[in-house]
Coordinates of C-alpha atoms and ligand atoms in Angstrom, one line a residue:
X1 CA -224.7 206.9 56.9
X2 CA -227.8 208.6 55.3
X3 CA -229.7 205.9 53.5
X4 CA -231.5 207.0 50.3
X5 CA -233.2 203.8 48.7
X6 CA -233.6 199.8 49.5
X7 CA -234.9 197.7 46.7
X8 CA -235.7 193.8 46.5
X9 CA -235.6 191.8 43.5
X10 CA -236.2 187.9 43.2
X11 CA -234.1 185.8 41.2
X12 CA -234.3 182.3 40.1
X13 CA -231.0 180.6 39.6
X14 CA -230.8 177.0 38.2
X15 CA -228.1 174.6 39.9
X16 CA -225.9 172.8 37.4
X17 CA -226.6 169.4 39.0
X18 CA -229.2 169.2 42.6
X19 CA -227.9 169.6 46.0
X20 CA -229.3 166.7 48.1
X21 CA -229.0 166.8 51.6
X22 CA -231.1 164.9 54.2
X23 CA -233.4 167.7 54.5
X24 CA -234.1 168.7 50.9
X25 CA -233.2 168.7 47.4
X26 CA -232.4 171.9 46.2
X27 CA -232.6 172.2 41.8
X28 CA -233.5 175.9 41.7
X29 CA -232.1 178.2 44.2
X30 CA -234.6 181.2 44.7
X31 CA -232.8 184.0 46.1
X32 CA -234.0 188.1 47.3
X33 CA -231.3 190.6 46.2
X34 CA -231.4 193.6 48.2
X35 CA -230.0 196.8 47.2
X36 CA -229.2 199.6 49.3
X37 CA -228.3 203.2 48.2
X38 CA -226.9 206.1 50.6
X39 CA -227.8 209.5 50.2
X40 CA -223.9 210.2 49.0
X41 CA -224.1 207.9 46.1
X42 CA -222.8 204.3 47.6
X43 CA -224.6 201.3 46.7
X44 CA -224.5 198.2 48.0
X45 CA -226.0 194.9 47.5
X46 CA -227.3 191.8 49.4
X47 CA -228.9 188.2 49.2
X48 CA -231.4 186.7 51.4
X49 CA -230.2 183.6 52.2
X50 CA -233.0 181.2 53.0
X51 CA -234.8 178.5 51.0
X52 CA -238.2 177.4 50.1
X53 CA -239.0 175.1 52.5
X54 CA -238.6 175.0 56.2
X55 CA -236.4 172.1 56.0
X56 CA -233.3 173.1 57.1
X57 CA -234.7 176.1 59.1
X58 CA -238.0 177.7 60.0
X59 CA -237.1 181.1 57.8
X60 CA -238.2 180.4 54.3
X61 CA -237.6 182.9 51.3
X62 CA -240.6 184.0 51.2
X63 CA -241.5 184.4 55.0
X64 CA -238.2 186.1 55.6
X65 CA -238.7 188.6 52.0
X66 CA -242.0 189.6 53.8
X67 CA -240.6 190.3 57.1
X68 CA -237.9 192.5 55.8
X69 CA -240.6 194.5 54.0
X70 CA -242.7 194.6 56.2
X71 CA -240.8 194.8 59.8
X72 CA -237.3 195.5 59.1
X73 CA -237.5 198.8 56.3
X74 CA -240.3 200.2 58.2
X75 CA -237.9 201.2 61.0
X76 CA -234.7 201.9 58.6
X77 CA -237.6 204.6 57.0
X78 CA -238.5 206.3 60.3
X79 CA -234.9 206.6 60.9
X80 CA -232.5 206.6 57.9
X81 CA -229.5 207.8 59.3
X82 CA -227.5 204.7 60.5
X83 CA -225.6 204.7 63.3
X84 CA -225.3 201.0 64.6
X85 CA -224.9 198.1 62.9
X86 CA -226.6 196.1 65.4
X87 CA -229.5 194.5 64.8
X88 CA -230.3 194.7 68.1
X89 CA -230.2 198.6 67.9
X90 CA -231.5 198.5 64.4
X91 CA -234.8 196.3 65.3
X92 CA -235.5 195.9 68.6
X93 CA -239.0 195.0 68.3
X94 CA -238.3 192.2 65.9
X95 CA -237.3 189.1 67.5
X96 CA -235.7 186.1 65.7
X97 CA -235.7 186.0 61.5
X98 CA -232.2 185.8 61.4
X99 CA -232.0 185.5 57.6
X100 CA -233.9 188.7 56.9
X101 CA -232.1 190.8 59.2
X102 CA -228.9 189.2 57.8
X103 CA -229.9 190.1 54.2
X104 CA -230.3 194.1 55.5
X105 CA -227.1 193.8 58.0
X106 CA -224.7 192.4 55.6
X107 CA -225.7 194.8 52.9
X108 CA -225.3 197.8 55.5
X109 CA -221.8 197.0 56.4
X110 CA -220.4 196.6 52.6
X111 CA -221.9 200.3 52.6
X112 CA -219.8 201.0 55.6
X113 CA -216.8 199.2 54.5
X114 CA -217.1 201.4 51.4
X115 CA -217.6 204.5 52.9
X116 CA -214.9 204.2 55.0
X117 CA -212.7 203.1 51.6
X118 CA -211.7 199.6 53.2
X119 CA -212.7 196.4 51.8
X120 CA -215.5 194.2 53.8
X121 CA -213.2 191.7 55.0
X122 CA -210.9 194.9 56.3
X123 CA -213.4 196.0 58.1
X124 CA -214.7 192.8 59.7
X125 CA -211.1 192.2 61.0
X126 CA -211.1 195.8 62.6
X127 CA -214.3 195.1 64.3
X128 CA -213.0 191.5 65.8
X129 CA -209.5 193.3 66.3
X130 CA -207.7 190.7 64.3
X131 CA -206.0 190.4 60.8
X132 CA -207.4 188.9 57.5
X133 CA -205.7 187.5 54.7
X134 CA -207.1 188.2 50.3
X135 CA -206.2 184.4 49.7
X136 CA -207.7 181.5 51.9
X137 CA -208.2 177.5 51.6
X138 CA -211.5 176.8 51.0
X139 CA -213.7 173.0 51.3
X140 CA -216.1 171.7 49.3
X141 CA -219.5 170.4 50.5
X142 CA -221.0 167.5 48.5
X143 CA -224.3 166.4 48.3
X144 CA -225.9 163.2 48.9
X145 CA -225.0 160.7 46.3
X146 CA -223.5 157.1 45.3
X147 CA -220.6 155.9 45.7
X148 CA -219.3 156.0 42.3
X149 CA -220.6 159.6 41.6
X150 CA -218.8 160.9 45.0
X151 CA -215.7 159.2 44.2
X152 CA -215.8 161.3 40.3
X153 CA -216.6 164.7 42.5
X154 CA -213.8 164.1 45.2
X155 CA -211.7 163.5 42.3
X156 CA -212.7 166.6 41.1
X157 CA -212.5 168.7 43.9
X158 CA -209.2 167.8 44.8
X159 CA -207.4 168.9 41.1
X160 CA -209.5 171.8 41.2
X161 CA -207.6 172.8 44.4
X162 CA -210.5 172.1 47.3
X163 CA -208.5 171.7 50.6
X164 CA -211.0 169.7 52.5
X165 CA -214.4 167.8 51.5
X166 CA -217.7 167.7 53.1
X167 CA -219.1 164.8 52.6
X168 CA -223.7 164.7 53.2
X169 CA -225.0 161.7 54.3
X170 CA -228.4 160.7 54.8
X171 CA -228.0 158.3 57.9
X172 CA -226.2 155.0 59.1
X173 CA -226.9 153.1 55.5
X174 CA -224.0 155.7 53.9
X175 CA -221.2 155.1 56.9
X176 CA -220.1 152.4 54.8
X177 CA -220.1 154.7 51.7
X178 CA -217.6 156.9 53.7
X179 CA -215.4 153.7 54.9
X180 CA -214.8 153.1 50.9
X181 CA -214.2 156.7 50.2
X182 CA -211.6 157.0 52.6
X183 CA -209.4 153.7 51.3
X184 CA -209.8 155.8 48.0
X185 CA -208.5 158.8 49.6
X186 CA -206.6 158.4 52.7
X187 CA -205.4 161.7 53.6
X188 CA -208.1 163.9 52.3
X189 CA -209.1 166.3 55.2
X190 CA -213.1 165.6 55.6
X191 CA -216.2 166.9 57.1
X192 CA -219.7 164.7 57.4
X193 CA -222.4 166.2 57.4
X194 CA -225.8 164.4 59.0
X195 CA -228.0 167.6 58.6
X196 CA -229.9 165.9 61.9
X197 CA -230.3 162.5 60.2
X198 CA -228.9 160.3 63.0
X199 CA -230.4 159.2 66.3
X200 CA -229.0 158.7 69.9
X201 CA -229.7 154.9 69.2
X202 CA -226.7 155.8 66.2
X203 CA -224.0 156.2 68.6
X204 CA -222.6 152.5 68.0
X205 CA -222.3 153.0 64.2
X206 CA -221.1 156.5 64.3
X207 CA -218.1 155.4 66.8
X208 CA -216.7 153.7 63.4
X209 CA -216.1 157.3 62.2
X210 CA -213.3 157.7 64.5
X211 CA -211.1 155.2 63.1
X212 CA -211.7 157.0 59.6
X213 CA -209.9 160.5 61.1
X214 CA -212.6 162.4 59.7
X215 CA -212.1 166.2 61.2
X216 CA -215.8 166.8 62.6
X217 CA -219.6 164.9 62.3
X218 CA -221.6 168.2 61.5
X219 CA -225.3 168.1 63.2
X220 CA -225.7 164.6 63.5
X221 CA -228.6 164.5 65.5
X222 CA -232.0 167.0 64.8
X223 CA -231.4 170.8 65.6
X224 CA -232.5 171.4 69.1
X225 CA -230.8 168.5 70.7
X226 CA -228.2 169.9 73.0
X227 CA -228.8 167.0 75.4
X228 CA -228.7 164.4 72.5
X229 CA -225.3 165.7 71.0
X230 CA -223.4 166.2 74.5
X231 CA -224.1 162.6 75.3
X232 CA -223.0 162.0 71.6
X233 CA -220.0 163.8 72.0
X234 CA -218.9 162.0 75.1
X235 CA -219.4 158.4 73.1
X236 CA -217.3 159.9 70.0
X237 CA -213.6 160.8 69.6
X238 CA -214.6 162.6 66.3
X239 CA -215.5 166.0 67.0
X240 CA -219.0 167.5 66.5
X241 CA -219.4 170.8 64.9
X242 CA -222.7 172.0 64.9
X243 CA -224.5 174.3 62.4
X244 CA -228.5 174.1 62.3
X245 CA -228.6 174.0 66.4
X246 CA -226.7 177.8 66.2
X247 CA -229.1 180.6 65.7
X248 CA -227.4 182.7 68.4
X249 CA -224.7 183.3 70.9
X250 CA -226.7 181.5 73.4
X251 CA -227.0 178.8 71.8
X252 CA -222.9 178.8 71.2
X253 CA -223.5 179.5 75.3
X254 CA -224.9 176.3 75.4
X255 CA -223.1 173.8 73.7
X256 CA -220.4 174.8 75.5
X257 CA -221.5 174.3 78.9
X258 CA -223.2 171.5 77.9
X259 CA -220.3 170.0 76.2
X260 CA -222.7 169.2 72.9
X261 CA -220.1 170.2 70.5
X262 CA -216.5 171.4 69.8
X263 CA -216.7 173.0 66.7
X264 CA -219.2 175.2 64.8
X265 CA -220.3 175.8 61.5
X266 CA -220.8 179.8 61.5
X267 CA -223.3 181.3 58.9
X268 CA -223.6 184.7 59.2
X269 CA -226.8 184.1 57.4
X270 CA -228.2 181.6 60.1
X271 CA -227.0 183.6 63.0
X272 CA -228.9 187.0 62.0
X273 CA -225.6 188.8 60.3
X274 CA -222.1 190.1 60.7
X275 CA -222.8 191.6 64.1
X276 CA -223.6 188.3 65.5
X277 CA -221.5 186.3 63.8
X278 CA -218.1 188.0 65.3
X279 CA -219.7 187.8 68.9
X280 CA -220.2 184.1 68.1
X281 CA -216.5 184.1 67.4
X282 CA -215.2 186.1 70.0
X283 CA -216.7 183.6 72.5
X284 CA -215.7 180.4 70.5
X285 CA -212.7 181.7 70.5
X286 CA -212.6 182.0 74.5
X287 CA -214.1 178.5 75.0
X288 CA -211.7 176.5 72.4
X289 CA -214.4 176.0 69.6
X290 CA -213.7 176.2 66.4
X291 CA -215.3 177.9 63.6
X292 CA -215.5 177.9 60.0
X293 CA -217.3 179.4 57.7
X294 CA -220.1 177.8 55.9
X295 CA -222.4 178.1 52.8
X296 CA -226.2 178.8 52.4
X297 CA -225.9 177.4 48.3
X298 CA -225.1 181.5 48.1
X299 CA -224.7 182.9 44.2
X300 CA -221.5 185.1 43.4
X301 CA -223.1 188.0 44.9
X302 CA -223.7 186.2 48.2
X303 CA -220.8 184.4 48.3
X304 CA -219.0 187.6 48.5
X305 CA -220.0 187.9 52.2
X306 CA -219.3 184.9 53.9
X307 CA -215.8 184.6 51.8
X308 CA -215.3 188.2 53.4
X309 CA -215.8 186.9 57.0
X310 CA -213.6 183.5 56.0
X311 CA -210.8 185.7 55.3
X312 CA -210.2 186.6 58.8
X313 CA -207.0 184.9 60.4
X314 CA -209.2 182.9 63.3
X315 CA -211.6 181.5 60.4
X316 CA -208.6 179.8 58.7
X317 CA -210.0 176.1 58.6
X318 CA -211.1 175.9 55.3
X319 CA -215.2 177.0 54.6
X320 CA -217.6 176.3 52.6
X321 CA -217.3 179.3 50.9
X322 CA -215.8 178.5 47.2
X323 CA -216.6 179.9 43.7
X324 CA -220.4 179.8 43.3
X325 CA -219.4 178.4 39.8
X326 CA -219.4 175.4 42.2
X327 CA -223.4 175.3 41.7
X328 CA -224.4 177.7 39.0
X329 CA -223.5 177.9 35.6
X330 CA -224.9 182.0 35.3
X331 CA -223.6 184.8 37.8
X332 CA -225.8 188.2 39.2
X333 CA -222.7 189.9 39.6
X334 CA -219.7 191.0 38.6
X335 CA -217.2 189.1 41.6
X336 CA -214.6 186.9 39.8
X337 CA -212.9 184.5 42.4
X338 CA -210.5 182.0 41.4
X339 CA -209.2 179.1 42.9
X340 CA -205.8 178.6 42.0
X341 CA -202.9 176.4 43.5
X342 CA -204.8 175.5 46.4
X343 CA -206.0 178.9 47.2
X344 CA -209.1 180.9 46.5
X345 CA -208.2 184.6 45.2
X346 CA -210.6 187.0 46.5
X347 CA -210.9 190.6 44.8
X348 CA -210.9 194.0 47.3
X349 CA -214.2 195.2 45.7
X350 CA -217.8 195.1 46.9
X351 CA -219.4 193.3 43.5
X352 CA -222.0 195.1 41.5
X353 CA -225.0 194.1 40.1
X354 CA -224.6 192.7 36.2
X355 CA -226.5 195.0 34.2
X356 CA -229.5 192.8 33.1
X357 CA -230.1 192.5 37.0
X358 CA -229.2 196.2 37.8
X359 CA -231.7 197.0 34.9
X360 CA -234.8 195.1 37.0
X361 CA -233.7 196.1 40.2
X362 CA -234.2 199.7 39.3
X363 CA -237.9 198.5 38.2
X364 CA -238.3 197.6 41.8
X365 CA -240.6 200.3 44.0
X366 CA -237.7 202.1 46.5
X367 CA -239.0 200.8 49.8
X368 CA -238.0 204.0 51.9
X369 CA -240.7 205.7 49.8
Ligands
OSB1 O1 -225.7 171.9 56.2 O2 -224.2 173.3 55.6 C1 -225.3 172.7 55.4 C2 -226.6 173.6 51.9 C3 -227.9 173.7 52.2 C4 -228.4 173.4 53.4 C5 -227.5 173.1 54.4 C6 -226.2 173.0 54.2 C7 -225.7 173.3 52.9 C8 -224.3 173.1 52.5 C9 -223.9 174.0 51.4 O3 -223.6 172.3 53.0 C10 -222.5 174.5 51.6 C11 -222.2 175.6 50.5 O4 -223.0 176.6 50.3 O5 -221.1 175.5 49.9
MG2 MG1 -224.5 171.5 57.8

């Protein structure tokens, strides 16, 4: 694969209501596109998943914009004729910024996918030799809010067909919250998320979670803490599924042998692309983790790649990957998902660019000169 142009274009998307989590609150989602052309004609585009502020990670948008500029195109323009989609192989003088060689990686292998005339998810299940499905079960993550507001969106999530909520919480004050929710729905299959808001000195308060049969406590404690969630993990029935703490396989390495988890939240974005992601797997897979797929705030354009890695068979609890009409009232792309009778419908095609946003992105200098 001969590649012919790459192109970055910032976008500003508005969210239809803020996403509050106990890091941040997200209004306006800035987001890179990156577009990649081969020299036969295939193009491709991407998202740089990463936010403004290094709340819920150290990669930020624009730290990780100006690394792929400036560290990860410079070798793609030495050497333009891909082989590998390793990122290893790719850049191995680049350590860590996970999120910018995600936003490159991702974007190569829809080009792959295409010019081997298979669909992204097709390909994905070749490379992890398993199968994948076109219509998958998908969860819902809410954000931080009162009782009465969470109660309307549950509502709401379950008639729009949502198989399983994830429910933010901003520390031991909202446990109660989620004691009420669940007398209002007692069977609703449930996530809750800490985003590192709890402490050791929690461990008491979040024991009442395992009366409430909620599936996993996502990163209770602050990323980093392998100690501090194996000791967690041993006080709770509930498992714990972490998702900042997992950059890398090693890390994956070391929850397991540490025992700080049993399930994890796999970003593609988060853990430095595709590549990663399926090695993540493979050894989850090994050690009796489970993963799922979760959600960056991604528009329909990135959305298209983590749904592509939900549909494989051994992703099948349901991700936060749903329609990104979830968040935003405008799309970049053309993708349509829909999320009918319980099931989200995904379309074969890589998405293209809408034309207002294909117009600007051919304004943008081609970085391979
Ligand atoms: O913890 O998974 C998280 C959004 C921003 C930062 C962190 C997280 C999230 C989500 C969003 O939960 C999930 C989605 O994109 O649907
Ligand atoms: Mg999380």
């Amino acid at each position: 694969m001969q590649l012919a142009s790459i192109r970055m274009l910032p976008v500003s998307l508005p969210l239809k209501q803020p996403f509050t989590s106990a890091h941040e609150q997200l209004a306006d989602c800035h987001v890179t596109l990156v577009q990649i052309t081969t020299t036969d004609g295939l193009m491709a585009t991407g998202e740089l998943e990463a936010f403004d502020n290094p709340g819920y990670n150290t990669e930020m948008q624009a730290s990780e914009a100006q690394v792929i500029r400036g560290f990860l195109v410079p070798p793609l323009k030495r050497n333009r004729d891909i082989s590998s989609l390793n990122p290893d192989d790719l850049w191995p003088d680049v350590s860590g910024h996970r999120m910018a060689k995600a936003a490159v990686e991702m974007t190569l292998w829809s080009l792959a996918a295409q010019a081997e005339h298979q669909s992204l998810a097709a390909l994905l299940a070749a490379e992890a030799k398993t199968e994948q499905r076109s219509e998958i079960e998908v969860g819902i993550s809410l954000g931080i809010a009162d009782l009465t507001q969470q109660l309307q969106r549950i509502a709401a999530a379950q008639a729009a067909g949502y198989s399983r909520i994830k429910l933010k919480v901003g520390g031991v004050a909202d446990i109660a919250v989620i004691n009420q929710i669940r007398r209002q729905f007692p069977t609703i299959q449930m996530i809750i998320d800490g985003n590192g808001a709890f402490t050791e000195n929690d461990a008491a308060e979040l024991q009442q979670l395992d009366a409430l049969h909620v599936d996993m406590l996502e990163q209770p404690l602050a990323s980093g803490d392998f100690a501090g969630h194996a000791q967690l993990q041993r006080q709770l029935k509930t498992p714990i599924c972490l998702d900042e703490d997992i950059l890398d396989l090693k890390d994956a390495q070391l929850a397991v042998l540490m025992g700080s988890c049993r399930a994890i939240n796999l970003k593609p974005a988060r853990v430095g692309g595709f590549t990663k992601a399926l090695a993540i797997l493979d050894y989850c897979q090994q050690h009796h983790i489970q993963c799922w797929v979760g959600g960056m705030v991604e528009s329909d354009l990135g959305r298209y790649y983590s749904q592509s890695l939900a549909r494989l068979i051994t992703l099948s609890y349901p991700g936060d990957v749903g329609p990104a009409s979830q968040f935003f009232e405008t799309q970049v792309s053309d993708r349509v998902v829909k999320l009918t009778d319980g099931k989200l419908k995904l379309p074969e095609e890589a998405p293209r660019l809408l034309p207002a946003y294909q117009k600007q992105m051919m304004l943008q200098e081609n970085l391979l000169g």
